[in-house]
Coordinates of C-alpha atoms in Angstrom, one line a residue:
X1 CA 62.9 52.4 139.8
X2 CA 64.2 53.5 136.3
X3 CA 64.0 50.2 134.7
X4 CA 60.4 50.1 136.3
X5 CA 59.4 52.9 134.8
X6 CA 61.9 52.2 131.3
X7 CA 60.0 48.7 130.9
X8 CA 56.2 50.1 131.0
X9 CA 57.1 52.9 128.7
X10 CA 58.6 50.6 126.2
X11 CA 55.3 48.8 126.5
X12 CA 52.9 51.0 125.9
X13 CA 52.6 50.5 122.5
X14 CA 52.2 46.5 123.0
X15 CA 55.3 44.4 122.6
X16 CA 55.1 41.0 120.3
X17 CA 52.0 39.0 122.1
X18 CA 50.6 42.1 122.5
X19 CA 50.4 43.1 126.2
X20 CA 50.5 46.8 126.1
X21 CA 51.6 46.9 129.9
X22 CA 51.7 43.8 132.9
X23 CA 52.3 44.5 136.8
X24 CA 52.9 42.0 139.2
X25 CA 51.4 42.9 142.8
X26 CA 52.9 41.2 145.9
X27 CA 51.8 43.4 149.1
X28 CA 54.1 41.7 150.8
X29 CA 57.0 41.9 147.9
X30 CA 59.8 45.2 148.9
X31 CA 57.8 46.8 145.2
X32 CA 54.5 45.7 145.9
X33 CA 53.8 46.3 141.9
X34 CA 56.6 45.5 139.6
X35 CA 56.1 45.7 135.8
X36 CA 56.5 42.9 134.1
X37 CA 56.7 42.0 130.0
X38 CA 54.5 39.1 128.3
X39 CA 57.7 36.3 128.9
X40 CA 58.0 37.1 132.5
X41 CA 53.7 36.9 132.9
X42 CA 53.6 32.9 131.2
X43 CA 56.7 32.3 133.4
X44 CA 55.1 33.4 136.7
X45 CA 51.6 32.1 135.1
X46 CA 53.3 28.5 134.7
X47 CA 54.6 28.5 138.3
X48 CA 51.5 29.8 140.1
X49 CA 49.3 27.1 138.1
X50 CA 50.8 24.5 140.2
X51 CA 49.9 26.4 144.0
X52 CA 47.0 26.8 145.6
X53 CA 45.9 29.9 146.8
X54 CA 46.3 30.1 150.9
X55 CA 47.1 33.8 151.8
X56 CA 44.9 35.9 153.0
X57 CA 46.3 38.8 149.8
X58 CA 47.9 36.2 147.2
X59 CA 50.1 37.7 144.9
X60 CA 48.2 38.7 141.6
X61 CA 49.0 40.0 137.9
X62 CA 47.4 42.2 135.9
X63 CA 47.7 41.8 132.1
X64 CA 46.3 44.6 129.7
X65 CA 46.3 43.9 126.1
X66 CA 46.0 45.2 123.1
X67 CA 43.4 43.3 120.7
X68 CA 44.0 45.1 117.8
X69 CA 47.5 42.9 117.9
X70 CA 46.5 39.4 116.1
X71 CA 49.2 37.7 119.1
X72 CA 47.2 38.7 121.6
X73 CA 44.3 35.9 121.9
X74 CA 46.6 33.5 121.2
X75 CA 48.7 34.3 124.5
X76 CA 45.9 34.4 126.1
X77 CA 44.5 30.7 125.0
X78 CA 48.0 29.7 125.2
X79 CA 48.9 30.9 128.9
X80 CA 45.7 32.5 130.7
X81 CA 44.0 29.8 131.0
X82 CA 40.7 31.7 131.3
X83 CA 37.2 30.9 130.8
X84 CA 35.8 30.2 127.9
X85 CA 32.8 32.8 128.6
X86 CA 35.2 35.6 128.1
X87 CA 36.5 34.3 124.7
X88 CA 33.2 34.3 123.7
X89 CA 32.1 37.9 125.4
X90 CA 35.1 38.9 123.0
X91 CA 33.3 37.9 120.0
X92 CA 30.1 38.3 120.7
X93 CA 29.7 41.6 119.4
X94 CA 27.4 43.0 122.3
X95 CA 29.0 46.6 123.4
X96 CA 26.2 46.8 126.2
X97 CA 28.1 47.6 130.0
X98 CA 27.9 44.1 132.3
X99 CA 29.5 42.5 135.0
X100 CA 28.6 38.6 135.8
X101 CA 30.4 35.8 137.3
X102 CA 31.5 32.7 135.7
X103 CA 32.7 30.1 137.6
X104 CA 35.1 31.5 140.5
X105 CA 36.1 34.4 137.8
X106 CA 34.3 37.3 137.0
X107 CA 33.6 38.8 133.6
X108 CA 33.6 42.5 132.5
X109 CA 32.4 44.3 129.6
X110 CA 33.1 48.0 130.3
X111 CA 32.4 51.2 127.9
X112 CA 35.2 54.0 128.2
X113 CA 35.9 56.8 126.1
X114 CA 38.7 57.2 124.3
X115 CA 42.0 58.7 125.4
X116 CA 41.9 61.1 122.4
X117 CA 38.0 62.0 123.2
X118 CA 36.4 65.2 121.5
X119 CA 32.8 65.0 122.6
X120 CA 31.7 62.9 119.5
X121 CA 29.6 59.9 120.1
X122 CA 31.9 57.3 118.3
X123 CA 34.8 58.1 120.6
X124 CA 33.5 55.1 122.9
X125 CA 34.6 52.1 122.9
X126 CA 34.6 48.8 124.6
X127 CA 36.8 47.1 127.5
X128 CA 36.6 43.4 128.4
X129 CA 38.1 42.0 131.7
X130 CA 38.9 38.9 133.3
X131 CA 39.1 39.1 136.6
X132 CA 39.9 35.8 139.5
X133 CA 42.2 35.9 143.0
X134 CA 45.2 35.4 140.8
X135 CA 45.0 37.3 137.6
X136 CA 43.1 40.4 136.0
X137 CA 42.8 40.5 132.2
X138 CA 42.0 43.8 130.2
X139 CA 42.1 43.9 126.8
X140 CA 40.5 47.1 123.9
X141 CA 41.0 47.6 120.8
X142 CA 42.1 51.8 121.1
X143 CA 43.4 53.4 123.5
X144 CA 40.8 54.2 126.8
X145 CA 41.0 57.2 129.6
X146 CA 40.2 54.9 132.2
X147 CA 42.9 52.4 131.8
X148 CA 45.0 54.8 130.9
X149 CA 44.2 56.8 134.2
X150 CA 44.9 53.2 136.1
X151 CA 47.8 53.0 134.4
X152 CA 49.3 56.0 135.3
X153 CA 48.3 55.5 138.9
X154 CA 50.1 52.4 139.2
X155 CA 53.0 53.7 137.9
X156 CA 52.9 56.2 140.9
X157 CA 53.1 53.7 143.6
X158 CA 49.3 52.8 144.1
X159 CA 49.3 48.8 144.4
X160 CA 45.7 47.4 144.8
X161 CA 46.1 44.8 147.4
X162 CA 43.6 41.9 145.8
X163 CA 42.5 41.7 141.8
X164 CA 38.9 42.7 142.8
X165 CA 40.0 46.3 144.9
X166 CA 41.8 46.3 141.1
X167 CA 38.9 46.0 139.4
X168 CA 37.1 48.8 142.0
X169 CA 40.1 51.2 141.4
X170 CA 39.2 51.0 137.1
X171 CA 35.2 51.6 138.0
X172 CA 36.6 54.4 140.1
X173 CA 39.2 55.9 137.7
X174 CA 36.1 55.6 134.8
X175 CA 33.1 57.1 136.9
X176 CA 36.4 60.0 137.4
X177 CA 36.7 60.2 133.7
X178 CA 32.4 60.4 132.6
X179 CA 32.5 63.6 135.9
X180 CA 34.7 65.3 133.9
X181 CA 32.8 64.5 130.8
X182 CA 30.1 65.6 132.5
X183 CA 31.5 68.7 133.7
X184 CA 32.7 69.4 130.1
X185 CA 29.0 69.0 128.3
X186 CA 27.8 71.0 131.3
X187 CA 30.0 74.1 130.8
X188 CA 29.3 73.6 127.3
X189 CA 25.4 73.6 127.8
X190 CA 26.3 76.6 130.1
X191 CA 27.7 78.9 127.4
X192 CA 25.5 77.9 125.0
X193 CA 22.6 79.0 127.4
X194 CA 24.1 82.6 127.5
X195 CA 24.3 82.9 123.7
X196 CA 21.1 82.3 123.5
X197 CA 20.1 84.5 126.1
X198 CA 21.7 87.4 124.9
X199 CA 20.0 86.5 121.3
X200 CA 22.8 84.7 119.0
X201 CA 21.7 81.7 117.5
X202 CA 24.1 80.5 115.8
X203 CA 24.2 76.5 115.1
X204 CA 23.5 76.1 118.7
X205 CA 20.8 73.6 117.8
X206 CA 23.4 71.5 116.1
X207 CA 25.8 71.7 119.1
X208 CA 22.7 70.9 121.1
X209 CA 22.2 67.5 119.2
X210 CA 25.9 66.4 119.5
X211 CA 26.0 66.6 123.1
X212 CA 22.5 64.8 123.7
X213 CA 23.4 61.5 121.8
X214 CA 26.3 62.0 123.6
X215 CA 25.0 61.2 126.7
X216 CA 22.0 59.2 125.4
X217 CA 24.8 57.0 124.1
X218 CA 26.9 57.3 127.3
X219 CA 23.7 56.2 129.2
X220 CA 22.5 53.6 127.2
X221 CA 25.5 51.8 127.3
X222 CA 26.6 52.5 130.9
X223 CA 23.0 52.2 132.2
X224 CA 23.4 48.5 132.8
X225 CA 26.2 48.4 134.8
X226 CA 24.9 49.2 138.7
X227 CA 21.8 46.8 138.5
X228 CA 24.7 43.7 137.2
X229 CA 26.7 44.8 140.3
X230 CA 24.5 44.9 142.7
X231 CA 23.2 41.3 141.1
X232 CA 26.7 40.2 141.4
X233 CA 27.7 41.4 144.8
X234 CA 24.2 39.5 146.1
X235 CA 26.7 36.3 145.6
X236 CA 30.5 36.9 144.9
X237 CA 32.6 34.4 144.4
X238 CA 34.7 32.5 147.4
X239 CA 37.9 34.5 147.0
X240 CA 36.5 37.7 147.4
X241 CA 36.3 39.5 150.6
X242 CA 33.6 41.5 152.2
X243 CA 35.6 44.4 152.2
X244 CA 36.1 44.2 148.4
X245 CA 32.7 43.6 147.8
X246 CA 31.6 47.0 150.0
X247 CA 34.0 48.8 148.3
X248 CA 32.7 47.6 144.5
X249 CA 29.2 48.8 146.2
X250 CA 30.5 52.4 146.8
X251 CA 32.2 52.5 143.1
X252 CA 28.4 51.5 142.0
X253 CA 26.9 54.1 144.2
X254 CA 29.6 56.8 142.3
X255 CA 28.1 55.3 138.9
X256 CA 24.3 56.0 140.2
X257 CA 25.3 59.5 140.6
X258 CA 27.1 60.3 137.4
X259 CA 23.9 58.6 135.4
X260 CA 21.9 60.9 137.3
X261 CA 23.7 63.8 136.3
X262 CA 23.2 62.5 132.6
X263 CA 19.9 62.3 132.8
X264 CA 19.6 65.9 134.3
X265 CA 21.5 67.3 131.6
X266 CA 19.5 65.6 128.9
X267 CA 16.7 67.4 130.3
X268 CA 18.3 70.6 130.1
X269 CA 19.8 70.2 126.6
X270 CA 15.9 69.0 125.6
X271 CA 14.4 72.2 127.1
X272 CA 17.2 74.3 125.1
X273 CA 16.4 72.4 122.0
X274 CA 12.8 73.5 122.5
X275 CA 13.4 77.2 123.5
X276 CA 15.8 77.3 120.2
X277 CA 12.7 75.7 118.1
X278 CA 10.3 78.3 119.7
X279 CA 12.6 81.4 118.8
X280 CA 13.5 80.3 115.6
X281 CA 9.3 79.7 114.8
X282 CA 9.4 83.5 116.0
X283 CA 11.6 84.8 113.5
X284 CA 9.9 82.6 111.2
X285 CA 6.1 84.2 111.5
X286 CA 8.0 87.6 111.9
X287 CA 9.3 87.4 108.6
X288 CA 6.3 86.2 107.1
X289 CA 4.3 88.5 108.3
X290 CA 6.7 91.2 107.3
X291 CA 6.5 89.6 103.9
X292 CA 2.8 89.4 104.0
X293 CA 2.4 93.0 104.9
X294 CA 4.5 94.0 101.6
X295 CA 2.7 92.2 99.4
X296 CA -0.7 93.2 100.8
X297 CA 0.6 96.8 100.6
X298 CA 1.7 96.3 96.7
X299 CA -1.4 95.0 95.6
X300 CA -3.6 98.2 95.0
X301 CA -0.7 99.6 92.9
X302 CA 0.1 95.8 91.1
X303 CA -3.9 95.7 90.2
X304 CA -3.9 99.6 89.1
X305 CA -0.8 99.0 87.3
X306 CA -2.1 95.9 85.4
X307 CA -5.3 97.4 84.1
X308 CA -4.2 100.9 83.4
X309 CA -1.2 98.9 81.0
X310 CA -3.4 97.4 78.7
X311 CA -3.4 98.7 75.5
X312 CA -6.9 99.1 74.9
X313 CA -9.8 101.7 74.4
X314 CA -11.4 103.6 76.8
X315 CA -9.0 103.7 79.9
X316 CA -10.7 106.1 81.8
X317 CA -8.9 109.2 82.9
X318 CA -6.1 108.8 79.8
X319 CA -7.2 112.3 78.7
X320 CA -8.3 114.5 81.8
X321 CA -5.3 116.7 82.9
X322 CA -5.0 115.7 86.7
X323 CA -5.7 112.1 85.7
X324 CA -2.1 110.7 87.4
X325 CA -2.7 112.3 90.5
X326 CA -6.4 110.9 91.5
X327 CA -5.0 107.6 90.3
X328 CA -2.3 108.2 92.9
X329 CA -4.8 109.0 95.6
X330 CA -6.7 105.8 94.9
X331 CA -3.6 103.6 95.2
X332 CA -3.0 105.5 98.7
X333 CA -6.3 104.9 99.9
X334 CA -6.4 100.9 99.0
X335 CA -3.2 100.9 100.5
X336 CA -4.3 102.9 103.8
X337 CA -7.8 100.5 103.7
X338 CA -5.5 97.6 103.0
X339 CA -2.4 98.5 105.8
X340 CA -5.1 99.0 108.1
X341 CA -6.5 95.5 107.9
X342 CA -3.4 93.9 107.7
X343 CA -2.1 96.1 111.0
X344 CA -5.4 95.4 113.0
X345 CA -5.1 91.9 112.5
X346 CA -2.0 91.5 114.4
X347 CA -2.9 93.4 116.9

């Protein structure tokens, strides 16, 4: 069990074709999922080419890979032997969550997060699988939660007993890892809420807008994925039981939900978005009017001031003794007339 668990540590970070990590499931094997290394995969590859698939739970592989490593299409032309429609969903360049059959194999393009997510929008990226009765291809480009999550369940003694209950474990493990995504926007939303009730604003409204394309990106690229199942499961291929195919039904059900919850939360970061734009409109007309007031207030005095400062003849009052102060009770009463209108207004 040490080498086991030696071997898939060592290749984590990929090893020269670039398999980051390769089981071998036998359910009927003593270690019904045994790690194996890229040599070990073509060898048991070659040999299986050759024999027909009879059981009722064949023995399968799964081979995850990392594409950033130049080797690793070429092992895969050299030894997969898989279809050329998942070549070409490789470099097609269309991120957009599907799952359709070709052939008797079915082909995946998946959208996880990444294992080092921070709530940002770019930390998604994309998975593509291969899946048939004998052999499950994954391959990325960085390093994804779900896999990972797979990974690390494996590793623990979970053996999926066909390549499509596999494929249903991944959903599984990814609709876990957008919950707790889920769960973390919504206790973020939640805090921000009580900010704002109790009156500090903050850069809420920035928060506000990293969270929703977020989840608008999250749904728009996940969106897809139910409606292809359900297309796919109307016809699955030969090899793939009916209890397979229920269970890929109940990991699309799972899906349903979580995009449900997105949608819900968009709602409720949009109707916080639009309480933030009222209040801060608020504070907006409060200060003008505040502003308003002051200057309406100063303009008797600025008026007074501007035509008792020229320097001309015959400014009245310039000689009479108590001249300052019935200029000061005409300021006060523009300025009583003028406070009055302003005060009245608002009202």
């Amino acid at each position: 069990m040490s080498a086991f668990h030696d071997l898939a540590a060592q290749s984590y970070g990929g090893d020269e074709a670039g398999l980051i990590c390769g089981y071998l499931f036998d359910a009927r094997a003593a270690e019904p999922a045994r790690a194996i290394d890229s040599a070990q995969a073509a060898a048991w590859l070659a040999q299986q080419r050759e024999s027909e698939c009879s059981t009722e739970d064949p023995p399968y592989v799964w081979l995850h890979f990392n594409l950033s490593n130049a080797h690793a299409e070429r092992w895969l032309l050299r030894h997969a032997n898989l279809s050329d429609t998942f070549y070409e969903t490789l470099h097609e360049g269309l991120p957009s969550t599907r799952i359709e059959r070709d052939d008797d194999s079915l082909i995946a393009v998946i959208n996880d997060v990444h294992f080092e997510f921070s709530f940002e929008p770019s930390d998604i990226s994309t998975l593509w699988i291969s899946v048939g009765p004998r052999l499950v291809v994954t391959a990325r480009t960085k390093p994804l939660r779900s896999v990972d999550a797979l990974r690390t369940a494996v590793k623990a003694g979970d053996a999926p007993r066909s390549s499509t209950e596999l494929l249903e474990h991944l959903l599984r493990a990814q609709a876990d890892v957008l919950v707790k995504i889920v769960r973390g926007v919504t206790s973020r939303i939640d805090r921000i809420e009580d900010e704002l009730l109790a009156g500090r604003l903050d850069h809420k409204r920035a928060r506000l807008g990293v969270l929703r394309r977020l989840l608008v990106r999250l749904q728009r690229l996940l969106a897809p994925e139910p409606a292809a199942l359900f297309r796919l499961l109307q016809g699955p291929p030969g090899w793939m039981s009916e209890p397979d195919a229920q269970a890929l039904r109940g990991s699309t059900e799972e899906f349903s939900v979580v995009l449900r919850d997105m949608q819900a939360l968009q709602e409720r970061i949009k109707l916080l978005q639009e309480e933030i734009a009222a209040n801060v409109n608020e504070d907006n007309n409060r200060s003008l009017f505040v502003l308003t007031v002051v200057t309406v207030l100063a303009l008797p005095i600025n008026i007074l001031a501007g035509l008792f400062g020229m320097n001309v003849g015959g400014i009245p009052l310039a000689e009479h003794k108590h001249g300052f102060w019935i200029v000061v009770g005409i300021v006060i009463s523009f300025t009583a007339v003028a406070a009055w209108a302003a005060f009245r207004k608002q009202r």
